[in-house]
């Protein structure tokens, strides 16, 4: 009998985790391809404005997540966990696939970004209902003394979804030239189309799942909530726990999560101008080595409680973000300033404009003895006779780290993601344990998705906005996650309990 129970919980974890990972994959490939998407869905002429607009659409998907939490959380507490997050999976997969079918701005004009925004909002609504359902479903199957460990498997799915998204994008990009990848109907669309296959597999798996035993028991006894929204937010004691969960834990967890895994990649690509392959692969290495720590800290939280593990993760981020990101910046800046850099290659490419003029792209590759290097690019406009009509500025297109620099960067990104595992690994068990079964889906989903979707999801956008507004300090964007994490740390230390609630069935 014991073996049957163990087998059952692992089936529950597997079915829940695969579907949730696929939803995160769908949600994050947009962010991973933000730079390319900004070119396809917005007019040419201002790359910074286009990227900001793309990140704003990316952030919109996060902002709408709390509304998805209310809609699907209510459904989950009324009709059950299984069918609700089956519905969110279909909605997410369909929206992702359709983003891959939207024509570019050159084909349909302003309709392109508007359609993408609409689909992005549908993604956010779906994800708002997915996580709470999956975490609740696993927790309601798990034995009380191992709830932190078993729910931590769900916590790995967000990072694994990011890992799969990076891997698929890298696989596609490395098997075709940049020109083919970045065209309107190029390879950047393949990861969106691929998601439909993943969703079909996950739907098949989830159709075979049974309802949560705790919810099924409540339903058979006629004790389910008639109005989960009212009971969650008009009940003074429960609403107090919603606010405490948000401002004492999830808000800080959200900014730590997105700083370690999204802002870090954006910073390496836009501020440090690392080449595409290095910026992606060092993230892959860091994620691969850090992911097991979600399980470790979930397991540890069953032994010592959830609170102090989460608080320590926030504190480490507050203290080390600026030194770590400062090291990234100083190291990459030193590469271009090194007087020993030698020219190792020069290429020129020509493209024609509609007016008959030609654009000459002059690329110079510099190399250093330690294996690092960089590329400088100058684009000049030539008249019909071949003379230079307008000389473009010389810009550093991308930098390449030496082997030792590369692994130092990977180690530091690993540290950033380790903080993520500390705040994120125990939080599902923490949220499940503070709310009663009949309104748990609704009550835990809202603070989670406000903390992650709003406070966390805005990290890349606000970070870029701050650095654009205050160009004198490339690290100014970090003050947003540091400030939010610091506020959450103070509230959490003072007001959160470190108990492990054994009586999750109430």
CSV table of C-alpha atoms in Angstrom, one decimal:
chain,number,residue,atom,x,y,z
A,1,UNK,CA,0.0,0.0,0.0
A,2,UNK,CA,2.8,2.3,0.8
A,3,UNK,CA,4.4,1.7,-2.6
A,4,UNK,CA,1.1,2.4,-4.3
A,5,UNK,CA,0.9,5.8,-2.4
A,6,UNK,CA,4.5,6.7,-3.4
A,7,UNK,CA,3.8,5.7,-7.0
A,8,UNK,CA,0.6,7.8,-7.0
A,9,UNK,CA,2.3,11.0,-5.7
A,10,UNK,CA,5.1,10.7,-8.3
A,11,UNK,CA,2.5,10.4,-11.1
A,12,UNK,CA,0.7,13.5,-9.8
A,13,UNK,CA,4.0,15.4,-9.7
A,14,UNK,CA,5.0,14.2,-13.2
A,15,UNK,CA,1.7,15.1,-14.8
A,16,UNK,CA,1.4,18.5,-13.0
A,17,UNK,CA,5.1,19.4,-13.6
A,18,UNK,CA,5.2,18.6,-17.3
A,19,UNK,CA,2.1,20.7,-18.1
A,20,UNK,CA,3.3,23.6,-15.9
A,21,UNK,CA,6.8,23.5,-17.5
A,22,UNK,CA,5.3,23.7,-21.0
A,23,UNK,CA,3.2,26.7,-19.9
A,24,UNK,CA,6.3,28.5,-18.6
A,25,UNK,CA,8.1,27.6,-21.9
A,26,UNK,CA,5.3,29.1,-23.9
A,27,UNK,CA,5.3,32.2,-21.7
A,28,UNK,CA,9.0,32.8,-21.7
A,29,UNK,CA,10.0,32.3,-25.4
A,30,UNK,CA,8.5,35.7,-26.0
A,31,UNK,CA,11.0,37.3,-23.5
A,32,UNK,CA,13.9,35.3,-24.9
A,33,UNK,CA,13.2,36.6,-28.4
A,34,UNK,CA,12.3,40.2,-27.4
A,35,UNK,CA,15.1,41.7,-29.4
A,36,UNK,CA,14.1,39.9,-32.6
A,37,UNK,CA,10.4,40.4,-32.0
A,38,UNK,CA,10.9,44.1,-31.5
A,39,UNK,CA,12.2,44.3,-35.1
A,40,UNK,CA,9.4,42.3,-36.6
A,41,UNK,CA,6.4,43.8,-34.9
A,42,UNK,CA,7.3,47.5,-34.7
A,43,UNK,CA,8.4,50.1,-37.3
A,44,UNK,CA,12.0,50.6,-38.1
A,45,UNK,CA,14.0,53.7,-37.0
A,46,UNK,CA,14.2,53.6,-33.2
A,47,UNK,CA,15.5,50.2,-31.9
A,48,UNK,CA,15.4,51.4,-28.2
A,49,UNK,CA,11.7,52.4,-28.5
A,50,UNK,CA,10.9,49.2,-30.3
A,51,UNK,CA,12.6,47.1,-27.6
A,52,UNK,CA,10.8,49.1,-24.8
A,53,UNK,CA,7.5,48.5,-26.6
A,54,UNK,CA,8.2,44.8,-26.9
A,55,UNK,CA,9.1,44.6,-23.2
A,56,UNK,CA,6.0,46.5,-22.3
A,57,UNK,CA,3.9,43.8,-24.2
A,58,UNK,CA,6.0,41.2,-22.4
A,59,UNK,CA,5.2,42.9,-19.1
A,60,UNK,CA,1.5,43.1,-20.0
A,61,UNK,CA,1.3,39.4,-19.9
A,62,UNK,CA,2.6,39.5,-16.3
A,63,UNK,CA,0.3,42.3,-15.2
A,64,UNK,CA,-2.8,40.5,-16.3
A,65,UNK,CA,-1.8,37.3,-14.4
A,66,UNK,CA,-3.7,38.4,-11.2
A,67,UNK,CA,-6.9,38.6,-13.2
A,68,UNK,CA,-6.3,35.1,-14.4
A,69,UNK,CA,-5.7,34.0,-10.8
A,70,UNK,CA,-9.2,35.4,-9.9
A,71,UNK,CA,-11.0,33.9,-12.9
A,72,UNK,CA,-9.4,30.5,-12.8
A,73,UNK,CA,-8.9,30.4,-9.1
A,74,UNK,CA,-12.6,30.8,-8.7
A,75,UNK,CA,-13.3,28.0,-11.2
A,76,UNK,CA,-10.8,25.8,-9.5
A,77,UNK,CA,-12.5,26.2,-6.1
A,78,UNK,CA,-15.9,25.7,-7.7
A,79,UNK,CA,-15.5,22.8,-10.2
A,80,UNK,CA,-12.1,21.3,-9.3
A,81,UNK,CA,-8.4,21.6,-9.8
A,82,UNK,CA,-8.0,19.1,-12.7
A,83,UNK,CA,-10.3,20.6,-15.3
A,84,UNK,CA,-9.4,24.2,-14.5
A,85,UNK,CA,-5.7,23.8,-15.2
A,86,UNK,CA,-6.4,21.6,-18.2
A,87,UNK,CA,-8.3,24.6,-19.6
A,88,UNK,CA,-5.4,27.0,-18.8
A,89,UNK,CA,-3.0,24.7,-20.7
A,90,UNK,CA,-5.2,24.7,-23.9
A,91,UNK,CA,-5.5,28.5,-23.7
A,92,UNK,CA,-1.8,29.0,-23.2
A,93,UNK,CA,-0.7,26.6,-25.9
A,94,UNK,CA,-3.1,28.0,-28.5
A,95,UNK,CA,-2.1,31.6,-27.8
A,96,UNK,CA,1.6,30.8,-28.1
A,97,UNK,CA,1.1,29.0,-31.4
A,98,UNK,CA,-0.9,31.9,-32.8
A,99,UNK,CA,1.8,34.4,-31.9
A,100,UNK,CA,4.0,32.4,-34.3
A,101,UNK,CA,1.4,33.0,-37.1
A,102,UNK,CA,1.0,36.8,-36.7
A,103,UNK,CA,2.4,38.6,-39.8
A,104,UNK,CA,5.0,41.3,-39.1
A,105,UNK,CA,4.6,45.1,-39.1
A,106,UNK,CA,5.7,45.4,-42.7
A,107,UNK,CA,2.8,43.2,-43.8
A,108,UNK,CA,-0.1,44.4,-41.6
A,109,UNK,CA,1.1,47.5,-39.9
A,110,UNK,CA,-0.2,48.5,-36.4
A,111,UNK,CA,-2.4,45.4,-36.3
A,112,UNK,CA,0.7,43.2,-35.8
A,113,UNK,CA,1.7,44.5,-32.3
A,114,UNK,CA,-2.0,44.8,-31.3
A,115,UNK,CA,-2.6,41.1,-32.2
A,116,UNK,CA,0.5,40.1,-30.3
A,117,UNK,CA,-0.6,42.1,-27.3
A,118,UNK,CA,-4.0,40.4,-27.3
A,119,UNK,CA,-2.4,36.9,-27.4
A,120,UNK,CA,0.1,37.9,-24.8
A,121,UNK,CA,-2.8,39.0,-22.5
A,122,UNK,CA,-4.5,35.6,-23.1
A,123,UNK,CA,-1.2,33.9,-22.1
A,124,UNK,CA,-1.1,35.9,-18.9
A,125,UNK,CA,-4.6,35.0,-18.0
A,126,UNK,CA,-3.8,31.3,-18.6
A,127,UNK,CA,-0.7,31.3,-16.5
A,128,UNK,CA,-2.6,33.1,-13.8
A,129,UNK,CA,-4.7,30.0,-13.4
A,130,UNK,CA,-2.1,27.4,-14.0
A,131,UNK,CA,0.4,27.7,-11.1
A,132,UNK,CA,-2.1,27.9,-8.3
A,133,UNK,CA,-3.9,24.8,-9.6
A,134,UNK,CA,-0.7,22.7,-10.1
A,135,UNK,CA,0.8,23.7,-6.7
A,136,UNK,CA,-2.5,23.1,-4.9
A,137,UNK,CA,-3.1,19.8,-6.7
A,138,UNK,CA,0.4,18.4,-5.7
A,139,UNK,CA,0.1,19.7,-2.1
A,140,UNK,CA,-3.3,18.1,-1.6
A,141,UNK,CA,-1.8,14.8,-2.6
A,142,UNK,CA,1.5,15.1,-0.6
A,143,UNK,CA,2.1,13.7,2.9
A,144,UNK,CA,2.2,16.5,5.4
A,145,UNK,CA,5.8,15.9,6.5
A,146,UNK,CA,7.1,16.1,2.9
A,147,UNK,CA,4.9,18.9,1.5
A,148,UNK,CA,7.8,21.3,0.9
A,149,UNK,CA,9.9,18.7,-1.0
A,150,UNK,CA,7.0,17.5,-3.2
A,151,UNK,CA,5.7,21.0,-4.1
A,152,UNK,CA,9.3,22.1,-4.9
A,153,UNK,CA,9.1,19.9,-8.0
A,154,UNK,CA,6.5,22.3,-9.3
A,155,UNK,CA,8.9,25.1,-8.4
A,156,UNK,CA,11.5,23.7,-10.8
A,157,UNK,CA,9.1,24.0,-13.7
A,158,UNK,CA,9.5,27.7,-14.2
A,159,UNK,CA,13.3,27.5,-14.5
A,160,UNK,CA,13.1,24.3,-16.6
A,161,UNK,CA,10.6,26.0,-18.9
A,162,UNK,CA,13.2,28.8,-19.3
A,163,UNK,CA,15.9,26.2,-19.9
A,164,UNK,CA,13.9,24.4,-22.6
A,165,UNK,CA,13.0,27.8,-24.2
A,166,UNK,CA,16.7,28.7,-24.3
A,167,UNK,CA,17.7,25.3,-25.6
A,168,UNK,CA,15.1,25.3,-28.4
A,169,UNK,CA,16.0,28.8,-29.5
A,170,UNK,CA,19.7,28.0,-29.5
A,171,UNK,CA,19.1,24.8,-31.5
A,172,UNK,CA,17.1,26.6,-34.1
A,173,UNK,CA,19.5,29.6,-34.3
A,174,UNK,CA,22.7,27.5,-34.6
A,175,UNK,CA,21.3,25.5,-37.5
A,176,UNK,CA,20.6,28.5,-39.8
A,177,UNK,CA,22.3,31.8,-40.7
A,178,UNK,CA,21.3,34.9,-38.8
A,179,UNK,CA,19.6,36.4,-41.9
A,180,UNK,CA,17.3,33.4,-42.1
A,181,UNK,CA,16.5,33.4,-38.4
A,182,UNK,CA,15.7,37.1,-38.2
A,183,UNK,CA,13.5,37.5,-41.3
A,184,UNK,CA,9.7,38.1,-41.0
A,185,UNK,CA,8.9,34.4,-41.4
A,186,UNK,CA,12.2,33.2,-40.2
A,187,UNK,CA,13.5,30.7,-37.7
A,188,UNK,CA,12.5,32.8,-34.6
A,189,UNK,CA,8.9,31.6,-35.2
A,190,UNK,CA,9.8,27.9,-34.9
A,191,UNK,CA,9.9,27.8,-31.0
A,192,UNK,CA,6.3,29.2,-31.0
A,193,UNK,CA,5.1,26.6,-33.5
A,194,UNK,CA,6.9,23.8,-31.6
A,195,UNK,CA,4.8,24.5,-28.4
A,196,UNK,CA,1.7,23.0,-30.0
A,197,UNK,CA,3.3,19.6,-30.0
A,198,UNK,CA,4.3,19.9,-26.3
A,199,UNK,CA,0.8,21.0,-25.4
A,200,UNK,CA,-0.9,18.0,-27.1
A,201,UNK,CA,1.4,15.6,-25.2
A,202,UNK,CA,0.6,17.4,-21.9
A,203,UNK,CA,-3.2,17.4,-22.5
A,204,UNK,CA,-3.0,13.7,-23.1
A,205,UNK,CA,-1.2,13.2,-19.8
A,206,UNK,CA,-3.5,15.5,-17.8
A,207,UNK,CA,-6.7,13.9,-19.1
A,208,UNK,CA,-5.7,10.7,-17.2
A,209,UNK,CA,-5.3,12.6,-13.9
A,210,UNK,CA,-7.9,12.3,-11.1
A,211,UNK,CA,-9.2,15.1,-9.0
A,212,UNK,CA,-7.4,16.1,-5.8
A,213,UNK,CA,-8.6,13.8,-3.0
A,214,UNK,CA,-9.1,16.7,-0.5
A,215,UNK,CA,-11.2,18.7,-3.0
A,216,UNK,CA,-13.1,15.5,-4.0
A,217,UNK,CA,-13.9,14.9,-0.3
A,218,UNK,CA,-15.1,18.5,0.2
A,219,UNK,CA,-17.3,18.2,-2.9
A,220,UNK,CA,-18.8,14.9,-1.9
A,221,UNK,CA,-19.7,16.4,1.5
A,222,UNK,CA,-21.2,19.5,0.0
A,223,UNK,CA,-18.6,21.8,1.7
A,224,UNK,CA,-17.1,23.5,-1.3
A,225,UNK,CA,-17.2,27.3,-1.3
A,226,UNK,CA,-20.3,28.9,-2.9
A,227,UNK,CA,-18.4,32.2,-3.5
A,228,UNK,CA,-14.6,31.7,-3.3
A,229,UNK,CA,-13.9,35.4,-4.1
A,230,UNK,CA,-16.0,36.7,-1.3
A,231,UNK,CA,-14.6,34.2,1.2
A,232,UNK,CA,-11.1,34.9,0.1
A,233,UNK,CA,-11.1,38.7,0.2
A,234,UNK,CA,-14.1,39.8,2.3
A,235,UNK,CA,-13.2,37.6,5.2
A,236,UNK,CA,-11.0,39.8,7.3
A,237,UNK,CA,-8.7,37.0,8.7
A,238,UNK,CA,-8.2,35.4,5.3
A,239,UNK,CA,-7.6,38.7,3.5
A,240,UNK,CA,-5.0,39.6,6.1
A,241,UNK,CA,-3.2,36.4,5.2
A,242,UNK,CA,-3.4,37.3,1.5
A,243,UNK,CA,-1.8,40.7,2.1
A,244,UNK,CA,0.9,39.1,4.4
A,245,UNK,CA,1.7,36.5,1.8
A,246,UNK,CA,2.1,39.2,-0.9
A,247,UNK,CA,4.1,41.8,0.9
A,248,UNK,CA,6.0,39.5,3.3
A,249,UNK,CA,7.1,36.8,0.8
A,250,UNK,CA,5.9,36.7,-2.8
A,251,UNK,CA,6.7,40.3,-3.7
A,252,UNK,CA,10.4,39.8,-2.8
A,253,UNK,CA,10.5,36.3,-4.3
A,254,UNK,CA,9.2,37.7,-7.6
A,255,UNK,CA,11.8,40.4,-8.1
A,256,UNK,CA,14.6,37.9,-7.1
A,257,UNK,CA,13.3,35.4,-9.6
A,258,UNK,CA,13.2,37.8,-12.5
A,259,UNK,CA,16.5,39.6,-11.7
A,260,UNK,CA,18.4,36.3,-11.6
A,261,UNK,CA,16.9,34.7,-14.7
A,262,UNK,CA,15.6,37.5,-16.9
A,263,UNK,CA,17.3,40.8,-16.0
A,264,UNK,CA,20.6,39.0,-15.9
A,265,UNK,CA,20.3,37.7,-19.4
A,266,UNK,CA,19.0,41.1,-20.7
A,267,UNK,CA,21.9,42.9,-19.0
A,268,UNK,CA,24.5,40.6,-20.5
A,269,UNK,CA,23.0,41.1,-23.9
A,270,UNK,CA,22.2,44.8,-24.0
A,271,UNK,CA,24.6,46.4,-21.5
A,272,UNK,CA,27.6,44.0,-21.7
A,273,UNK,CA,26.9,43.3,-25.4
A,274,UNK,CA,27.9,39.6,-25.1
A,275,UNK,CA,27.5,37.6,-28.3
A,276,UNK,CA,24.3,35.6,-28.6
A,277,UNK,CA,25.7,32.1,-28.1
A,278,UNK,CA,27.8,33.0,-25.0
A,279,UNK,CA,25.0,34.9,-23.3
A,280,UNK,CA,22.6,32.0,-23.8
A,281,UNK,CA,24.9,29.1,-23.1
A,282,UNK,CA,26.2,30.5,-19.8
A,283,UNK,CA,22.6,30.9,-18.7
A,284,UNK,CA,22.0,27.3,-19.6
A,285,UNK,CA,24.9,26.0,-17.6
A,286,UNK,CA,23.9,28.1,-14.6
A,287,UNK,CA,20.3,26.9,-14.7
A,288,UNK,CA,21.4,23.3,-15.1
A,289,UNK,CA,23.5,23.3,-12.0
A,290,UNK,CA,21.2,25.5,-9.9
A,291,UNK,CA,17.9,23.7,-10.6
A,292,UNK,CA,18.5,20.8,-8.1
A,293,UNK,CA,18.6,23.4,-5.3
A,294,UNK,CA,14.9,24.0,-5.7
A,295,UNK,CA,14.4,20.5,-4.4
A,296,UNK,CA,17.0,20.9,-1.7
A,297,UNK,CA,15.5,24.0,-0.3
A,298,UNK,CA,12.0,22.5,-0.5
A,299,UNK,CA,13.3,19.5,1.4
A,300,UNK,CA,15.1,21.7,3.9
A,301,UNK,CA,12.0,23.8,4.5
A,302,UNK,CA,10.2,20.6,5.7
A,303,UNK,CA,12.9,20.4,8.4
A,304,UNK,CA,13.5,23.9,9.6
A,305,UNK,CA,10.5,25.9,8.2
A,306,UNK,CA,9.9,28.1,5.1
A,307,UNK,CA,10.5,31.6,6.4
A,308,UNK,CA,14.2,31.9,7.0
A,309,UNK,CA,15.3,30.2,3.8
A,310,UNK,CA,13.2,32.7,1.8
A,311,UNK,CA,14.4,35.7,3.8
A,312,UNK,CA,18.1,34.7,3.4
A,313,UNK,CA,17.6,34.5,-0.4
A,314,UNK,CA,16.3,38.0,-0.5
A,315,UNK,CA,19.0,39.3,1.8
A,316,UNK,CA,21.8,37.8,-0.4
A,317,UNK,CA,20.3,39.4,-3.5
A,318,UNK,CA,20.0,42.8,-1.8
A,319,UNK,CA,23.7,42.7,-0.8
A,320,UNK,CA,25.3,41.3,-3.9
A,321,UNK,CA,23.3,42.4,-7.0
A,322,UNK,CA,25.3,45.5,-7.7
A,323,UNK,CA,28.7,43.9,-7.1
A,324,UNK,CA,27.9,41.0,-9.4
A,325,UNK,CA,26.4,43.1,-12.2
A,326,UNK,CA,29.2,45.6,-11.7
A,327,UNK,CA,31.7,42.8,-12.3
A,328,UNK,CA,29.9,41.8,-15.5
A,329,UNK,CA,30.1,45.4,-16.8
A,330,UNK,CA,33.7,46.1,-15.8
A,331,UNK,CA,35.0,42.8,-17.4
A,332,UNK,CA,33.3,43.3,-20.7
A,333,UNK,CA,34.2,47.0,-20.9
A,334,UNK,CA,37.9,46.1,-20.3
A,335,UNK,CA,37.9,43.8,-23.4
A,336,UNK,CA,37.2,46.8,-25.7
A,337,UNK,CA,39.6,49.1,-23.9
A,338,UNK,CA,42.5,46.7,-24.0
A,339,UNK,CA,45.3,48.3,-26.0
A,340,UNK,CA,46.7,44.8,-27.1
A,341,UNK,CA,43.6,44.0,-29.2
A,342,UNK,CA,44.7,43.0,-32.7
A,343,UNK,CA,42.6,43.0,-35.9
A,344,UNK,CA,41.9,39.3,-36.8
A,345,UNK,CA,39.4,39.9,-39.6
A,346,UNK,CA,37.6,42.5,-41.8
A,347,UNK,CA,34.5,42.0,-43.8
A,348,UNK,CA,32.2,44.2,-45.9
A,349,UNK,CA,28.6,43.6,-47.0
A,350,UNK,CA,26.4,45.7,-49.3
A,351,UNK,CA,22.6,46.0,-49.3
A,352,UNK,CA,20.5,48.2,-51.6
A,353,UNK,CA,17.7,50.5,-50.5
A,354,UNK,CA,14.5,51.2,-52.4
A,355,UNK,CA,15.9,54.6,-53.5
A,356,UNK,CA,18.9,53.0,-55.3
A,357,UNK,CA,21.4,53.9,-52.5
A,358,UNK,CA,23.6,51.2,-51.0
A,359,UNK,CA,24.4,50.5,-47.3
A,360,UNK,CA,27.9,49.2,-46.7
A,361,UNK,CA,28.4,47.3,-43.5
A,362,UNK,CA,32.1,47.3,-42.5
A,363,UNK,CA,32.9,44.8,-39.7
A,364,UNK,CA,36.3,44.6,-37.9
A,365,UNK,CA,37.0,41.7,-35.6
A,366,UNK,CA,39.5,42.2,-32.8
A,367,UNK,CA,41.2,39.4,-30.8
A,368,UNK,CA,43.2,39.3,-27.5
A,369,UNK,CA,45.8,36.8,-26.4
A,370,UNK,CA,43.6,35.3,-23.7
A,371,UNK,CA,40.9,34.3,-26.3
A,372,UNK,CA,38.5,37.2,-25.7
A,373,UNK,CA,37.6,39.7,-28.4
A,374,UNK,CA,35.0,42.0,-29.9
A,375,UNK,CA,33.5,43.1,-33.2
A,376,UNK,CA,33.1,46.7,-34.4
A,377,UNK,CA,30.6,47.6,-37.0
A,378,UNK,CA,30.2,50.7,-39.1
A,379,UNK,CA,27.3,51.2,-41.6
A,380,UNK,CA,27.8,53.8,-44.3
A,381,UNK,CA,25.3,55.1,-46.8
A,382,UNK,CA,26.7,55.2,-50.4
A,383,UNK,CA,25.2,57.2,-53.2
A,384,UNK,CA,24.5,55.7,-56.7
A,385,UNK,CA,28.1,56.3,-57.7
A,386,UNK,CA,29.6,54.4,-54.7
A,387,UNK,CA,30.8,57.5,-52.8
A,388,UNK,CA,30.1,57.8,-49.1
A,389,UNK,CA,27.0,59.9,-48.6
A,390,UNK,CA,26.6,59.5,-44.9
A,391,UNK,CA,29.2,57.8,-42.6
A,392,UNK,CA,27.7,55.9,-39.7
A,393,UNK,CA,29.1,55.6,-36.2
A,394,UNK,CA,31.5,52.8,-35.2
A,395,UNK,CA,29.8,50.7,-32.7
A,396,UNK,CA,30.8,47.6,-30.7
A,397,UNK,CA,28.4,45.0,-32.0
A,398,UNK,CA,29.3,42.1,-29.6
A,399,UNK,CA,32.0,40.9,-27.3
A,400,UNK,CA,33.4,37.4,-26.7
A,401,UNK,CA,34.7,36.2,-23.3
A,402,UNK,CA,37.8,34.2,-22.8
A,403,UNK,CA,37.3,30.7,-21.3
A,404,UNK,CA,38.2,31.8,-17.8
A,405,UNK,CA,36.0,34.9,-18.0
A,406,UNK,CA,33.1,32.7,-19.4
A,407,UNK,CA,33.2,30.3,-16.5
A,408,UNK,CA,33.4,33.1,-13.9
A,409,UNK,CA,30.3,34.7,-15.5
A,410,UNK,CA,28.5,31.3,-15.4
A,411,UNK,CA,29.4,30.9,-11.7
A,412,UNK,CA,28.1,34.3,-10.9
A,413,UNK,CA,24.8,33.7,-12.8
A,414,UNK,CA,24.6,30.4,-10.9
A,415,UNK,CA,24.7,32.4,-7.6
A,416,UNK,CA,21.9,34.6,-8.9
A,417,UNK,CA,19.8,31.6,-9.7
A,418,UNK,CA,20.8,30.0,-6.3
A,419,UNK,CA,19.1,33.0,-4.6
A,420,UNK,CA,16.0,32.2,-6.8
A,421,UNK,CA,16.0,28.6,-5.6
A,422,UNK,CA,16.1,29.8,-1.9
A,423,UNK,CA,13.1,32.1,-2.3
A,424,UNK,CA,11.1,30.0,-4.8
A,425,UNK,CA,11.7,26.4,-3.6
A,426,UNK,CA,9.7,26.6,-0.3
A,427,UNK,CA,7.0,29.1,-1.4
A,428,UNK,CA,4.4,26.8,-2.8
A,429,UNK,CA,4.2,24.9,0.5
A,430,UNK,CA,4.2,28.2,2.4
A,431,UNK,CA,1.2,29.5,0.4
A,432,UNK,CA,-0.7,26.2,0.5
A,433,UNK,CA,-0.4,26.0,4.2
A,434,UNK,CA,-1.9,29.4,5.1
A,435,UNK,CA,-5.2,29.0,3.3
A,436,UNK,CA,-8.1,26.5,3.8
A,437,UNK,CA,-8.9,23.9,1.1
A,438,UNK,CA,-12.2,25.3,-0.1
A,439,UNK,CA,-10.7,28.6,-1.1
A,440,UNK,CA,-7.1,27.7,-1.5
A,441,UNK,CA,-6.9,27.9,-5.3
A,442,UNK,CA,-8.3,31.5,-5.3
A,443,UNK,CA,-6.5,32.7,-2.1
A,444,UNK,CA,-3.0,31.6,-3.0
A,445,UNK,CA,-3.2,32.4,-6.7
A,446,UNK,CA,-3.8,36.1,-6.3
A,447,UNK,CA,-0.9,37.1,-4.1
A,448,UNK,CA,1.4,34.8,-6.0
A,449,UNK,CA,0.6,36.3,-9.4
A,450,UNK,CA,0.6,39.9,-8.1
A,451,UNK,CA,4.0,39.3,-6.5
A,452,UNK,CA,5.4,37.5,-9.5
A,453,UNK,CA,3.4,38.9,-12.4
A,454,UNK,CA,3.4,42.6,-11.4
A,455,UNK,CA,6.4,43.2,-9.1
A,456,UNK,CA,8.6,40.5,-10.6
A,457,UNK,CA,7.4,40.7,-14.2
A,458,UNK,CA,8.1,44.4,-14.4
A,459,UNK,CA,11.8,44.0,-13.5
A,460,UNK,CA,13.1,43.8,-17.2
A,461,UNK,CA,10.9,46.7,-18.3
A,462,UNK,CA,11.5,49.0,-15.3
A,463,UNK,CA,15.2,48.1,-15.4
A,464,UNK,CA,15.6,49.2,-19.0
A,465,UNK,CA,13.4,52.3,-18.5
A,466,UNK,CA,15.6,53.4,-15.6
A,467,UNK,CA,18.8,52.9,-17.5
A,468,UNK,CA,17.4,54.8,-20.4
A,469,UNK,CA,16.3,57.6,-18.1
A,470,UNK,CA,19.5,57.7,-16.1
A,471,UNK,CA,22.2,56.7,-18.6
A,472,UNK,CA,25.1,57.8,-16.3
A,473,UNK,CA,24.6,54.7,-14.1
A,474,UNK,CA,24.3,51.4,-16.1
A,475,UNK,CA,23.4,49.6,-12.8
A,476,UNK,CA,20.6,52.0,-11.9
A,477,UNK,CA,18.0,49.4,-13.0
A,478,UNK,CA,18.9,47.2,-10.1
A,479,UNK,CA,17.6,49.6,-7.5
A,480,UNK,CA,14.0,48.5,-8.3
A,481,UNK,CA,14.5,44.8,-7.4
A,482,UNK,CA,16.8,45.7,-4.5
A,483,UNK,CA,14.2,48.2,-3.1
A,484,UNK,CA,11.2,45.8,-3.4
A,485,UNK,CA,13.2,42.9,-1.9
A,486,UNK,CA,14.4,45.0,1.0
A,487,UNK,CA,10.8,46.1,1.8
A,488,UNK,CA,9.6,42.5,1.6
A,489,UNK,CA,12.5,41.3,3.8
A,490,UNK,CA,11.6,43.8,6.6
A,491,UNK,CA,7.9,42.8,6.5
A,492,UNK,CA,8.6,39.1,6.3
A,493,UNK,CA,11.1,39.1,9.1
A,494,UNK,CA,8.7,41.0,11.4
A,495,UNK,CA,5.4,39.4,10.6
A,496,UNK,CA,5.8,36.0,9.0
A,497,UNK,CA,5.7,32.8,11.2
A,498,UNK,CA,8.2,30.0,10.6
A,499,UNK,CA,5.7,27.3,11.4
A,500,UNK,CA,5.1,24.2,9.2
A,501,UNK,CA,1.4,23.7,9.1
A,502,UNK,CA,0.6,20.0,9.3
A,503,UNK,CA,-3.2,20.5,9.1
A,504,UNK,CA,-3.5,21.6,5.5
A,505,UNK,CA,-6.9,19.9,5.1
A,506,UNK,CA,-8.8,22.6,7.0
